[in-house]
mmCIF file with all atom_site columns, C-alpha atoms in Angstrom:
data_model
loop_
_atom_site.group_PDB
_atom_site.id
_atom_site.type_symbol
_atom_site.label_atom_id
_atom_site.label_alt_id
_atom_site.label_comp_id
_atom_site.label_asym_id
_atom_site.label_entity_id
_atom_site.label_seq_id
_atom_site.pdbx_PDB_ins_code
_atom_site.Cartn_x
_atom_site.Cartn_y
_atom_site.Cartn_z
_atom_site.occupancy
_atom_site.B_iso_or_equiv
_atom_site.pdbx_formal_charge
_atom_site.auth_seq_id
_atom_site.auth_comp_id
_atom_site.auth_asym_id
_atom_site.auth_atom_id
_atom_site.pdbx_PDB_model_num
ATOM 1   C CA . UNK Z 1 1   ? 91.879  96.393  94.547  1.00 93.00 ? 14  UNK Z CA 1
ATOM 2   C CA . UNK Z 1 2   ? 89.592  94.484  96.867  1.00 96.00 ? 15  UNK Z CA 1
ATOM 3   C CA . UNK Z 1 3   ? 85.834  94.160  96.462  1.00 97.00 ? 16  UNK Z CA 1
ATOM 4   C CA . UNK Z 1 4   ? 83.583  92.479  99.002  1.00 97.00 ? 17  UNK Z CA 1
ATOM 5   C CA . UNK Z 1 5   ? 80.294  90.940  97.968  1.00 97.00 ? 18  UNK Z CA 1
ATOM 6   C CA . UNK Z 1 6   ? 77.513  88.917  99.512  1.00 95.00 ? 19  UNK Z CA 1
ATOM 7   C CA . UNK Z 1 7   ? 74.008  89.109  100.947 1.00 95.00 ? 20  UNK Z CA 1
ATOM 8   C CA . UNK Z 1 8   ? 73.169  92.298  102.784 1.00 95.00 ? 21  UNK Z CA 1
ATOM 9   C CA . UNK Z 1 9   ? 70.615  90.543  104.977 1.00 97.00 ? 22  UNK Z CA 1
ATOM 10  C CA . UNK Z 1 10  ? 71.012  87.269  106.858 1.00 98.00 ? 23  UNK Z CA 1
ATOM 11  C CA . UNK Z 1 11  ? 68.512  85.633  109.189 1.00 98.00 ? 24  UNK Z CA 1
ATOM 12  C CA . UNK Z 1 12  ? 69.446  84.819  112.780 1.00 97.00 ? 25  UNK Z CA 1
ATOM 13  C CA . UNK Z 1 13  ? 70.994  81.348  113.240 1.00 97.00 ? 26  UNK Z CA 1
ATOM 14  C CA . UNK Z 1 14  ? 71.923  81.178  109.552 1.00 97.00 ? 27  UNK Z CA 1
ATOM 15  C CA . UNK Z 1 15  ? 75.351  81.456  107.912 1.00 97.00 ? 28  UNK Z CA 1
ATOM 16  C CA . UNK Z 1 16  ? 76.913  84.705  106.729 1.00 98.00 ? 29  UNK Z CA 1
ATOM 17  C CA . UNK Z 1 17  ? 78.957  84.139  103.567 1.00 98.00 ? 30  UNK Z CA 1
ATOM 18  C CA . UNK Z 1 18  ? 81.045  86.839  101.915 1.00 98.00 ? 31  UNK Z CA 1
ATOM 19  C CA . UNK Z 1 19  ? 83.540  86.929  99.079  1.00 98.00 ? 32  UNK Z CA 1
ATOM 20  C CA . UNK Z 1 20  ? 86.415  89.303  98.493  1.00 97.00 ? 33  UNK Z CA 1
ATOM 21  C CA . UNK Z 1 21  ? 87.578  89.615  94.890  1.00 97.00 ? 34  UNK Z CA 1
ATOM 22  C CA . UNK Z 1 22  ? 91.240  90.483  94.539  1.00 96.00 ? 35  UNK Z CA 1
ATOM 23  C CA . UNK Z 1 23  ? 92.550  92.296  91.489  1.00 93.00 ? 36  UNK Z CA 1
ATOM 24  C CA . UNK Z 1 24  ? 95.781  94.021  90.540  1.00 87.00 ? 37  UNK Z CA 1
ATOM 25  C CA . UNK Z 1 25  ? 98.129  91.826  92.506  1.00 81.00 ? 38  UNK Z CA 1
ATOM 26  C CA . UNK Z 1 26  ? 99.114  88.296  93.396  1.00 89.00 ? 39  UNK Z CA 1
ATOM 27  C CA . UNK Z 1 27  ? 96.701  86.598  95.751  1.00 92.00 ? 40  UNK Z CA 1
ATOM 28  C CA . UNK Z 1 28  ? 99.434  84.139  96.741  1.00 92.00 ? 41  UNK Z CA 1
ATOM 29  C CA . UNK Z 1 29  ? 101.803 86.814  98.020  1.00 91.00 ? 42  UNK Z CA 1
ATOM 30  C CA . UNK Z 1 30  ? 99.808  88.062  100.976 1.00 94.00 ? 43  UNK Z CA 1
ATOM 31  C CA . UNK Z 1 31  ? 97.780  87.175  104.032 1.00 95.00 ? 44  UNK Z CA 1
ATOM 32  C CA . UNK Z 1 32  ? 94.142  88.109  103.601 1.00 97.00 ? 45  UNK Z CA 1
ATOM 33  C CA . UNK Z 1 33  ? 92.117  89.362  106.519 1.00 97.00 ? 46  UNK Z CA 1
ATOM 34  C CA . UNK Z 1 34  ? 88.531  90.008  107.456 1.00 98.00 ? 47  UNK Z CA 1
ATOM 35  C CA . UNK Z 1 35  ? 87.719  92.895  109.785 1.00 98.00 ? 48  UNK Z CA 1
ATOM 36  C CA . UNK Z 1 36  ? 84.297  94.085  110.835 1.00 98.00 ? 49  UNK Z CA 1
ATOM 37  C CA . UNK Z 1 37  ? 82.790  97.237  112.257 1.00 98.00 ? 50  UNK Z CA 1
ATOM 38  C CA . UNK Z 1 38  ? 79.368  97.329  113.929 1.00 98.00 ? 51  UNK Z CA 1
ATOM 39  C CA . UNK Z 1 39  ? 77.397  100.498 113.192 1.00 97.00 ? 52  UNK Z CA 1
ATOM 40  C CA . UNK Z 1 40  ? 78.899  103.438 115.068 1.00 95.00 ? 53  UNK Z CA 1
ATOM 41  C CA . UNK Z 1 41  ? 81.554  101.293 116.717 1.00 97.00 ? 54  UNK Z CA 1
ATOM 42  C CA . UNK Z 1 42  ? 85.206  100.369 116.322 1.00 97.00 ? 55  UNK Z CA 1
ATOM 43  C CA . UNK Z 1 43  ? 87.084  97.774  114.319 1.00 98.00 ? 56  UNK Z CA 1
ATOM 44  C CA . UNK Z 1 44  ? 87.289  94.079  115.190 1.00 97.00 ? 57  UNK Z CA 1
ATOM 45  C CA . UNK Z 1 45  ? 89.733  91.691  113.567 1.00 97.00 ? 58  UNK Z CA 1
ATOM 46  C CA . UNK Z 1 46  ? 88.010  88.457  112.525 1.00 97.00 ? 59  UNK Z CA 1
ATOM 47  C CA . UNK Z 1 47  ? 90.936  86.483  111.165 1.00 96.00 ? 60  UNK Z CA 1
ATOM 48  C CA . UNK Z 1 48  ? 93.392  85.863  108.357 1.00 95.00 ? 61  UNK Z CA 1
ATOM 49  C CA . UNK Z 1 49  ? 93.885  83.267  105.682 1.00 95.00 ? 62  UNK Z CA 1
ATOM 50  C CA . UNK Z 1 50  ? 96.687  82.370  103.290 1.00 94.00 ? 63  UNK Z CA 1
ATOM 51  C CA . UNK Z 1 51  ? 96.669  80.433  100.034 1.00 92.00 ? 64  UNK Z CA 1
ATOM 52  C CA . UNK Z 1 52  ? 98.673  77.674  101.743 1.00 92.00 ? 65  UNK Z CA 1
ATOM 53  C CA . UNK Z 1 53  ? 95.674  77.028  103.957 1.00 90.00 ? 66  UNK Z CA 1
ATOM 54  C CA . UNK Z 1 54  ? 97.100  78.743  107.005 1.00 93.00 ? 67  UNK Z CA 1
ATOM 55  C CA . UNK Z 1 55  ? 94.462  80.506  109.064 1.00 94.00 ? 68  UNK Z CA 1
ATOM 56  C CA . UNK Z 1 56  ? 94.103  82.257  112.383 1.00 93.00 ? 69  UNK Z CA 1
ATOM 57  C CA . UNK Z 1 57  ? 90.970  83.586  113.969 1.00 95.00 ? 70  UNK Z CA 1
ATOM 58  C CA . UNK Z 1 58  ? 89.960  85.878  116.779 1.00 95.00 ? 71  UNK Z CA 1
ATOM 59  C CA . UNK Z 1 59  ? 89.168  83.661  119.776 1.00 93.00 ? 72  UNK Z CA 1
ATOM 60  C CA . UNK Z 1 60  ? 85.930  85.595  120.230 1.00 93.00 ? 73  UNK Z CA 1
ATOM 61  C CA . UNK Z 1 61  ? 84.713  84.110  116.938 1.00 91.00 ? 74  UNK Z CA 1
ATOM 62  C CA . UNK Z 1 62  ? 86.960  81.074  116.559 1.00 74.00 ? 75  UNK Z CA 1
ATOM 63  C CA . UNK Z 1 63  ? 84.319  78.396  116.750 1.00 88.00 ? 76  UNK Z CA 1
ATOM 64  C CA . UNK Z 1 64  ? 82.020  80.081  114.209 1.00 96.00 ? 77  UNK Z CA 1
ATOM 65  C CA . UNK Z 1 65  ? 84.321  81.368  111.480 1.00 97.00 ? 78  UNK Z CA 1
ATOM 66  C CA . UNK Z 1 66  ? 86.118  79.847  108.520 1.00 96.00 ? 79  UNK Z CA 1
ATOM 67  C CA . UNK Z 1 67  ? 88.046  81.597  105.755 1.00 96.00 ? 80  UNK Z CA 1
ATOM 68  C CA . UNK Z 1 68  ? 89.759  80.405  102.608 1.00 95.00 ? 81  UNK Z CA 1
ATOM 69  C CA . UNK Z 1 69  ? 91.551  81.511  99.445  1.00 95.00 ? 82  UNK Z CA 1
ATOM 70  C CA . UNK Z 1 70  ? 90.533  80.373  95.955  1.00 94.00 ? 83  UNK Z CA 1
ATOM 71  C CA . UNK Z 1 71  ? 93.509  81.086  93.738  1.00 94.00 ? 84  UNK Z CA 1
ATOM 72  C CA . UNK Z 1 72  ? 91.687  80.005  90.573  1.00 93.00 ? 85  UNK Z CA 1
ATOM 73  C CA . UNK Z 1 73  ? 89.082  82.714  91.092  1.00 94.00 ? 86  UNK Z CA 1
ATOM 74  C CA . UNK Z 1 74  ? 91.338  85.254  92.858  1.00 95.00 ? 87  UNK Z CA 1
ATOM 75  C CA . UNK Z 1 75  ? 88.888  85.314  95.726  1.00 96.00 ? 88  UNK Z CA 1
ATOM 76  C CA . UNK Z 1 76  ? 88.941  85.148  99.505  1.00 97.00 ? 89  UNK Z CA 1
ATOM 77  C CA . UNK Z 1 77  ? 85.897  83.899  101.373 1.00 97.00 ? 90  UNK Z CA 1
ATOM 78  C CA . UNK Z 1 78  ? 84.419  84.271  104.842 1.00 98.00 ? 91  UNK Z CA 1
ATOM 79  C CA . UNK Z 1 79  ? 81.803  82.057  106.445 1.00 98.00 ? 92  UNK Z CA 1
ATOM 80  C CA . UNK Z 1 80  ? 80.336  82.874  109.852 1.00 98.00 ? 93  UNK Z CA 1
ATOM 81  C CA . UNK Z 1 81  ? 77.819  80.402  111.219 1.00 97.00 ? 94  UNK Z CA 1
ATOM 82  C CA . UNK Z 1 82  ? 74.990  80.787  113.718 1.00 96.00 ? 95  UNK Z CA 1
ATOM 83  C CA . UNK Z 1 83  ? 74.779  84.546  113.356 1.00 97.00 ? 96  UNK Z CA 1
ATOM 84  C CA . UNK Z 1 84  ? 72.919  86.839  115.727 1.00 97.00 ? 97  UNK Z CA 1
ATOM 85  C CA . UNK Z 1 85  ? 72.082  90.530  115.704 1.00 97.00 ? 98  UNK Z CA 1
ATOM 86  C CA . UNK Z 1 86  ? 75.504  91.143  117.279 1.00 97.00 ? 99  UNK Z CA 1
ATOM 87  C CA . UNK Z 1 87  ? 77.076  90.121  113.971 1.00 98.00 ? 100 UNK Z CA 1
ATOM 88  C CA . UNK Z 1 88  ? 75.471  93.065  112.188 1.00 98.00 ? 101 UNK Z CA 1
ATOM 89  C CA . UNK Z 1 89  ? 78.371  95.115  110.852 1.00 98.00 ? 102 UNK Z CA 1
ATOM 90  C CA . UNK Z 1 90  ? 80.288  96.402  107.879 1.00 98.00 ? 103 UNK Z CA 1
ATOM 91  C CA . UNK Z 1 91  ? 82.654  93.626  106.849 1.00 98.00 ? 104 UNK Z CA 1
ATOM 92  C CA . UNK Z 1 92  ? 85.987  94.567  105.310 1.00 98.00 ? 105 UNK Z CA 1
ATOM 93  C CA . UNK Z 1 93  ? 88.510  92.501  103.441 1.00 98.00 ? 106 UNK Z CA 1
ATOM 94  C CA . UNK Z 1 94  ? 92.067  93.784  103.963 1.00 98.00 ? 107 UNK Z CA 1
ATOM 95  C CA . UNK Z 1 95  ? 95.505  92.817  102.746 1.00 97.00 ? 108 UNK Z CA 1
ATOM 96  C CA . UNK Z 1 96  ? 98.291  92.339  105.277 1.00 95.00 ? 109 UNK Z CA 1
ATOM 97  C CA . UNK Z 1 97  ? 101.623 93.590  103.989 1.00 93.00 ? 110 UNK Z CA 1
ATOM 98  C CA . UNK Z 1 98  ? 104.635 91.873  105.519 1.00 92.00 ? 111 UNK Z CA 1
ATOM 99  C CA . UNK Z 1 99  ? 106.870 94.714  104.331 1.00 93.00 ? 112 UNK Z CA 1
ATOM 100 C CA . UNK Z 1 100 ? 105.116 97.329  106.472 1.00 93.00 ? 113 UNK Z CA 1
ATOM 101 C CA . UNK Z 1 101 ? 103.413 94.899  108.860 1.00 94.00 ? 114 UNK Z CA 1
ATOM 102 C CA . UNK Z 1 102 ? 100.046 96.567  108.475 1.00 96.00 ? 115 UNK Z CA 1
ATOM 103 C CA . UNK Z 1 103 ? 96.832  96.463  106.470 1.00 97.00 ? 116 UNK Z CA 1
ATOM 104 C CA . UNK Z 1 104 ? 97.887  98.437  103.424 1.00 96.00 ? 117 UNK Z CA 1
ATOM 105 C CA . UNK Z 1 105 ? 94.917  97.787  101.124 1.00 96.00 ? 118 UNK Z CA 1
ATOM 106 C CA . UNK Z 1 106 ? 91.270  97.620  102.156 1.00 98.00 ? 119 UNK Z CA 1
ATOM 107 C CA . UNK Z 1 107 ? 88.069  96.850  100.352 1.00 97.00 ? 120 UNK Z CA 1
ATOM 108 C CA . UNK Z 1 108 ? 85.234  99.355  100.503 1.00 97.00 ? 121 UNK Z CA 1
ATOM 109 C CA . UNK Z 1 109 ? 83.340  97.125  102.915 1.00 98.00 ? 122 UNK Z CA 1
ATOM 110 C CA . UNK Z 1 110 ? 79.937  95.534  102.740 1.00 98.00 ? 123 UNK Z CA 1
ATOM 111 C CA . UNK Z 1 111 ? 77.120  96.020  105.238 1.00 98.00 ? 124 UNK Z CA 1
ATOM 112 C CA . UNK Z 1 112 ? 75.527  92.864  106.588 1.00 98.00 ? 125 UNK Z CA 1
ATOM 113 C CA . UNK Z 1 113 ? 72.410  93.036  108.724 1.00 98.00 ? 126 UNK Z CA 1
ATOM 114 C CA . UNK Z 1 114 ? 71.245  90.072  110.762 1.00 98.00 ? 127 UNK Z CA 1
ATOM 115 C CA . UNK Z 1 115 ? 67.501  90.216  111.127 1.00 97.00 ? 128 UNK Z CA 1
ATOM 116 C CA . UNK Z 1 116 ? 64.462  88.067  110.595 1.00 95.00 ? 129 UNK Z CA 1
ATOM 117 C CA . UNK G 2 1   ? 94.826  89.595  124.673 1.00 90.00 ? 30  UNK G CA 1
ATOM 118 C CA . UNK G 2 2   ? 96.598  92.953  124.539 1.00 94.00 ? 31  UNK G CA 1
ATOM 119 C CA . UNK G 2 3   ? 94.108  95.799  124.909 1.00 96.00 ? 32  UNK G CA 1
ATOM 120 C CA . UNK G 2 4   ? 94.717  99.168  123.287 1.00 97.00 ? 33  UNK G CA 1
ATOM 121 C CA . UNK G 2 5   ? 93.109  102.181 124.952 1.00 98.00 ? 34  UNK G CA 1
ATOM 122 C CA . UNK G 2 6   ? 92.883  105.368 122.940 1.00 98.00 ? 35  UNK G CA 1
ATOM 123 C CA . UNK G 2 7   ? 92.397  108.799 124.443 1.00 95.00 ? 36  UNK G CA 1
ATOM 124 C CA . UNK G 2 8   ? 90.715  111.110 124.305 1.00 96.00 ? 37  UNK G CA 1
ATOM 125 C CA . UNK G 2 9   ? 87.573  109.645 122.841 1.00 97.00 ? 38  UNK G CA 1
ATOM 126 C CA . UNK G 2 10  ? 86.851  112.884 121.045 1.00 98.00 ? 39  UNK G CA 1
ATOM 127 C CA . UNK G 2 11  ? 89.150  115.799 120.303 1.00 97.00 ? 40  UNK G CA 1
ATOM 128 C CA . UNK G 2 12  ? 87.529  119.095 119.344 1.00 97.00 ? 41  UNK G CA 1
ATOM 129 C CA . UNK G 2 13  ? 89.963  121.374 117.539 1.00 97.00 ? 42  UNK G CA 1
ATOM 130 C CA . UNK G 2 14  ? 90.087  124.056 114.889 1.00 97.00 ? 43  UNK G CA 1
ATOM 131 C CA . UNK G 2 15  ? 91.861  123.835 111.533 1.00 97.00 ? 44  UNK G CA 1
ATOM 132 C CA . UNK G 2 16  ? 95.493  124.793 111.929 1.00 97.00 ? 45  UNK G CA 1
ATOM 133 C CA . UNK G 2 17  ? 95.703  123.507 115.498 1.00 97.00 ? 46  UNK G CA 1
ATOM 134 C CA . UNK G 2 18  ? 97.873  120.635 116.681 1.00 98.00 ? 47  UNK G CA 1
ATOM 135 C CA . UNK G 2 19  ? 96.287  117.279 117.523 1.00 98.00 ? 48  UNK G CA 1
ATOM 136 C CA . UNK G 2 20  ? 97.843  114.795 119.895 1.00 98.00 ? 49  UNK G CA 1
ATOM 137 C CA . UNK G 2 21  ? 96.262  111.349 120.088 1.00 98.00 ? 50  UNK G CA 1
ATOM 138 C CA . UNK G 2 22  ? 97.258  108.678 122.579 1.00 98.00 ? 51  UNK G CA 1
ATOM 139 C CA . UNK G 2 23  ? 97.259  104.895 122.325 1.00 98.00 ? 52  UNK G CA 1
ATOM 140 C CA . UNK G 2 24  ? 98.138  102.943 125.460 1.00 98.00 ? 53  UNK G CA 1
ATOM 141 C CA . UNK G 2 25  ? 98.663  99.179  125.494 1.00 97.00 ? 54  UNK G CA 1
ATOM 142 C CA . UNK G 2 26  ? 97.908  96.836  128.384 1.00 96.00 ? 55  UNK G CA 1
ATOM 143 C CA . UNK G 2 27  ? 101.271 95.128  127.759 1.00 95.00 ? 56  UNK G CA 1
ATOM 144 C CA . UNK G 2 28  ? 104.420 96.159  125.950 1.00 95.00 ? 57  UNK G CA 1
ATOM 145 C CA . UNK G 2 29  ? 104.068 96.247  122.164 1.00 95.00 ? 58  UNK G CA 1
ATOM 146 C CA . UNK G 2 30  ? 106.862 95.770  119.642 1.00 95.00 ? 59  UNK G CA 1
ATOM 147 C CA . UNK G 2 31  ? 106.996 99.120  117.858 1.00 95.00 ? 60  UNK G CA 1
ATOM 148 C CA . UNK G 2 32  ? 107.409 97.280  114.565 1.00 95.00 ? 61  UNK G CA 1
ATOM 149 C CA . UNK G 2 33  ? 103.796 96.219  114.882 1.00 95.00 ? 62  UNK G CA 1
ATOM 150 C CA . UNK G 2 34  ? 102.135 99.456  116.003 1.00 97.00 ? 63  UNK G CA 1
ATOM 151 C CA . UNK G 2 35  ? 100.021 101.048 113.302 1.00 98.00 ? 64  UNK G CA 1
ATOM 152 C CA . UNK G 2 36  ? 97.695  104.026 112.917 1.00 98.00 ? 65  UNK G CA 1
ATOM 153 C CA . UNK G 2 37  ? 94.738  104.298 110.515 1.00 98.00 ? 66  UNK G CA 1
ATOM 154 C CA . UNK G 2 38  ? 92.446  107.143 109.543 1.00 98.00 ? 67  UNK G CA 1
ATOM 155 C CA . UNK G 2 39  ? 88.779  106.521 108.816 1.00 98.00 ? 68  UNK G CA 1
ATOM 156 C CA . UNK G 2 40  ? 86.336  108.983 107.321 1.00 98.00 ? 69  UNK G CA 1
ATOM 157 C CA . UNK G 2 41  ? 82.561  108.460 107.374 1.00 96.00 ? 70  UNK G CA 1
ATOM 158 C CA . UNK G 2 42  ? 81.416  105.833 104.921 1.00 95.00 ? 71  UNK G CA 1
ATOM 159 C CA . UNK G 2 43  ? 84.969  104.872 103.997 1.00 97.00 ? 72  UNK G CA 1
ATOM 160 C CA . UNK G 2 44  ? 87.342  102.069 104.819 1.00 98.00 ? 73  UNK G CA 1
ATOM 161 C CA . UNK G 2 45  ? 90.266  102.826 107.102 1.00 98.00 ? 74  UNK G CA 1
ATOM 162 C CA . UNK G 2 46  ? 93.415  104.141 105.450 1.00 98.00 ? 75  UNK G CA 1
ATOM 163 C CA . UNK G 2 47  ? 96.930  103.281 106.556 1.00 98.00 ? 76  UNK G CA 1
ATOM 164 C CA . UNK G 2 48  ? 98.701  106.344 107.994 1.00 98.00 ? 77  UNK G CA 1
ATOM 165 C CA . UNK G 2 49  ? 101.630 105.223 110.118 1.00 98.00 ? 78  UNK G CA 1
ATOM 166 C CA . UNK G 2 50  ? 103.349 101.842 110.415 1.00 98.00 ? 79  UNK G CA 1
ATOM 167 C CA . UNK G 2 51  ? 106.137 100.697 112.657 1.00 97.00 ? 80  UNK G CA 1
ATOM 168 C CA . UNK G 2 52  ? 105.000 103.365 115.145 1.00 97.00 ? 81  UNK G CA 1
ATOM 169 C CA . UNK G 2 53  ? 106.695 106.210 113.283 1.00 97.00 ? 82  UNK G CA 1
ATOM 170 C CA . UNK G 2 54  ? 106.856 105.567 109.537 1.00 97.00 ? 83  UNK G CA 1
ATOM 171 C CA . UNK G 2 55  ? 104.470 107.413 107.265 1.00 98.00 ? 84  UNK G CA 1
ATOM 172 C CA . UNK G 2 56  ? 102.738 105.290 104.660 1.00 97.00 ? 85  UNK G CA 1
ATOM 173 C CA . UNK G 2 57  ? 102.992 106.194 100.999 1.00 96.00 ? 86  UNK G CA 1
ATOM 174 C CA . UNK G 2 58  ? 101.315 109.490 100.197 1.00 96.00 ? 87  UNK G CA 1
ATOM 175 C CA . UNK G 2 59  ? 100.736 110.554 103.800 1.00 97.00 ? 88  UNK G CA 1
ATOM 176 C CA . UNK G 2 60  ? 101.561 114.243 104.403 1.00 97.00 ? 89  UNK G CA 1
ATOM 177 C CA . UNK G 2 61  ? 104.416 115.065 106.751 1.00 97.00 ? 90  UNK G CA 1
ATOM 178 C CA . UNK G 2 62  ? 102.086 116.864 109.160 1.00 98.00 ? 91  UNK G CA 1
ATOM 179 C CA . UNK G 2 63  ? 101.294 113.355 110.429 1.00 98.00 ? 92  UNK G CA 1
ATOM 180 C CA . UNK G 2 64  ? 103.856 111.816 112.758 1.00 98.00 ? 93  UNK G CA 1
ATOM 181 C CA . UNK G 2 65  ? 103.947 108.862 115.097 1.00 98.00 ? 94  UNK G CA 1
ATOM 182 C CA . UNK G 2 66  ? 106.081 108.192 118.123 1.00 97.00 ? 95  UNK G CA 1
ATOM 183 C CA . UNK G 2 67  ? 106.319 106.044 121.200 1.00 97.00 ? 96  UNK G CA 1
ATOM 184 C CA . UNK G 2 68  ? 107.463 102.702 122.467 1.00 97.00 ? 97  UNK G CA 1
ATOM 185 C CA . UNK G 2 69  ? 106.575 100.020 124.974 1.00 96.00 ? 98  UNK G CA 1
ATOM 186 C CA . UNK G 2 70  ? 103.037 100.723 126.098 1.00 97.00 ? 99  UNK G CA 1
ATOM 187 C CA . UNK G 2 71  ? 102.619 104.374 125.083 1.00 98.00 ? 100 UNK G CA 1
ATOM 188 C CA . UNK G 2 72  ? 102.255 105.603 121.536 1.00 98.00 ? 101 UNK G CA 1
ATOM 189 C CA . UNK G 2 73  ? 101.242 108.942 120.077 1.00 98.00 ? 102 UNK G CA 1
ATOM 190 C CA . UNK G 2 74  ? 99.915  110.180 116.764 1.00 98.00 ? 103 UNK G CA 1
ATOM 191 C CA . UNK G 2 75  ? 100.497 113.883 116.184 1.00 98.00 ? 104 UNK G CA 1
ATOM 192 C CA . UNK G 2 76  ? 98.948  116.027 113.483 1.00 98.00 ? 105 UNK G CA 1
ATOM 193 C CA . UNK G 2 77  ? 101.013 119.202 113.502 1.00 97.00 ? 106 UNK G CA 1
ATOM 194 C CA . UNK G 2 78  ? 98.484  121.507 111.821 1.00 97.00 ? 107 UNK G CA 1
ATOM 195 C CA . UNK G 2 79  ? 94.996  120.221 111.209 1.00 97.00 ? 108 UNK G CA 1
ATOM 196 C CA . UNK G 2 80  ? 93.788  120.463 107.665 1.00 97.00 ? 109 UNK G CA 1
ATOM 197 C CA . UNK G 2 81  ? 90.010  120.352 107.052 1.00 96.00 ? 110 UNK G CA 1
ATOM 198 C CA . UNK G 2 82  ? 90.455  116.906 105.484 1.00 96.00 ? 111 UNK G CA 1
ATOM 199 C CA . UNK G 2 83  ? 92.018  115.541 108.693 1.00 97.00 ? 112 UNK G CA 1
ATOM 200 C CA . UNK G 2 84  ? 88.776  115.567 110.686 1.00 97.00 ? 113 UNK G CA 1
ATOM 201 C CA . UNK G 2 85  ? 88.088  111.864 111.011 1.00 98.00 ? 114 UNK G CA 1
ATOM 202 C CA . UNK G 2 86  ? 88.396  108.919 113.375 1.00 98.00 ? 115 UNK G CA 1
ATOM 203 C CA . UNK G 2 87  ? 91.844  107.525 114.079 1.00 98.00 ? 116 UNK G CA 1
ATOM 204 C CA . UNK G 2 88  ? 92.557  103.981 115.207 1.00 98.00 ? 117 UNK G CA 1
ATOM 205 C CA . UNK G 2 89  ? 95.715  102.408 116.526 1.00 98.00 ? 118 UNK G CA 1
ATOM 206 C CA . UNK G 2 90  ? 96.298  98.711  115.948 1.00 98.00 ? 119 UNK G CA 1
ATOM 207 C CA . UNK G 2 91  ? 98.911  96.192  117.070 1.00 97.00 ? 120 UNK G CA 1
ATOM 208 C CA . UNK G 2 92  ? 100.083 92.781  116.061 1.00 92.00 ? 121 UNK G CA 1
ATOM 209 C CA . UNK G 2 93  ? 103.022 90.675  117.241 1.00 86.00 ? 122 UNK G CA 1
ATOM 210 C CA . UNK G 2 94  ? 100.853 88.173  119.080 1.00 87.00 ? 123 UNK G CA 1
ATOM 211 C CA . UNK G 2 95  ? 97.378  86.910  118.398 1.00 87.00 ? 124 UNK G CA 1
ATOM 212 C CA . UNK G 2 96  ? 94.756  88.132  118.423 1.00 92.00 ? 125 UNK G CA 1
ATOM 213 C CA . UNK G 2 97  ? 95.515  91.282  116.479 1.00 94.00 ? 126 UNK G CA 1
ATOM 214 C CA . UNK G 2 98  ? 93.706  94.172  118.200 1.00 96.00 ? 127 UNK G CA 1
ATOM 215 C CA . UNK G 2 99  ? 92.538  97.695  117.499 1.00 98.00 ? 128 UNK G CA 1
ATOM 216 C CA . UNK G 2 100 ? 92.047  100.588 119.846 1.00 98.00 ? 129 UNK G CA 1
ATOM 217 C CA . UNK G 2 101 ? 88.594  102.039 120.271 1.00 97.00 ? 130 UNK G CA 1
ATOM 218 C CA . UNK G 2 102 ? 89.366  105.091 118.192 1.00 98.00 ? 131 UNK G CA 1
ATOM 219 C CA . UNK G 2 103 ? 89.693  108.847 118.672 1.00 98.00 ? 132 UNK G CA 1
ATOM 220 C CA . UNK G 2 104 ? 87.373  111.144 116.791 1.00 98.00 ? 133 UNK G CA 1
ATOM 221 C CA . UNK G 2 105 ? 88.917  114.443 115.748 1.00 98.00 ? 134 UNK G CA 1
ATOM 222 C CA . UNK G 2 106 ? 86.078  116.880 115.184 1.00 97.00 ? 135 UNK G CA 1
ATOM 223 C CA . UNK G 2 107 ? 85.870  120.491 114.143 1.00 94.00 ? 136 UNK G CA 1
ATOM 224 C CA . UNK G 2 108 ? 85.467  122.836 117.094 1.00 91.00 ? 137 UNK G CA 1
#
């Protein structure tokens, strides 16, 4: 089970910070991803993170995003700096399964609006 | 970046009909990394097909995937009322991972 949490409203130019709580499985066994979906639009991959510290980000966001895994809390985090209205979206946490090479478990998503 | 183009954008069909959804890649995609998801309003996407043609756990056999190279297809043999949703293809193999724009299957 994955559960995203964080502020639903962020001001322009500020930092968007979200947490994904992982339960029912080993956080060290998977790559953890963030994916977002602007209202009425398609899915955009933000990036992945692994407990070893390995990360990879979408070049479209590379300079603004950081992700990490906290094994002591069983949580994955996302930070996106200098947000604009274009960052308004539902943000999903998703588990990448190496066995099927796909996102096999998704959180319910959390809506984040960027507005003053 | 490999771009995935899904067509049609919207498919209007009746329950019981066959749905054929296309996903075309701008460059050849390793079939191992071609995936299909279903998304219903207000819900997260759900894994349907992985490795281009393998049904995920619990997915009914009316769903099938096929294709290779740059052309992939998701087929729903007989639409059930619960199948009306948006379907996305997605590929990996090289970064960045990308999704198609989606096909909405709506009730005619």
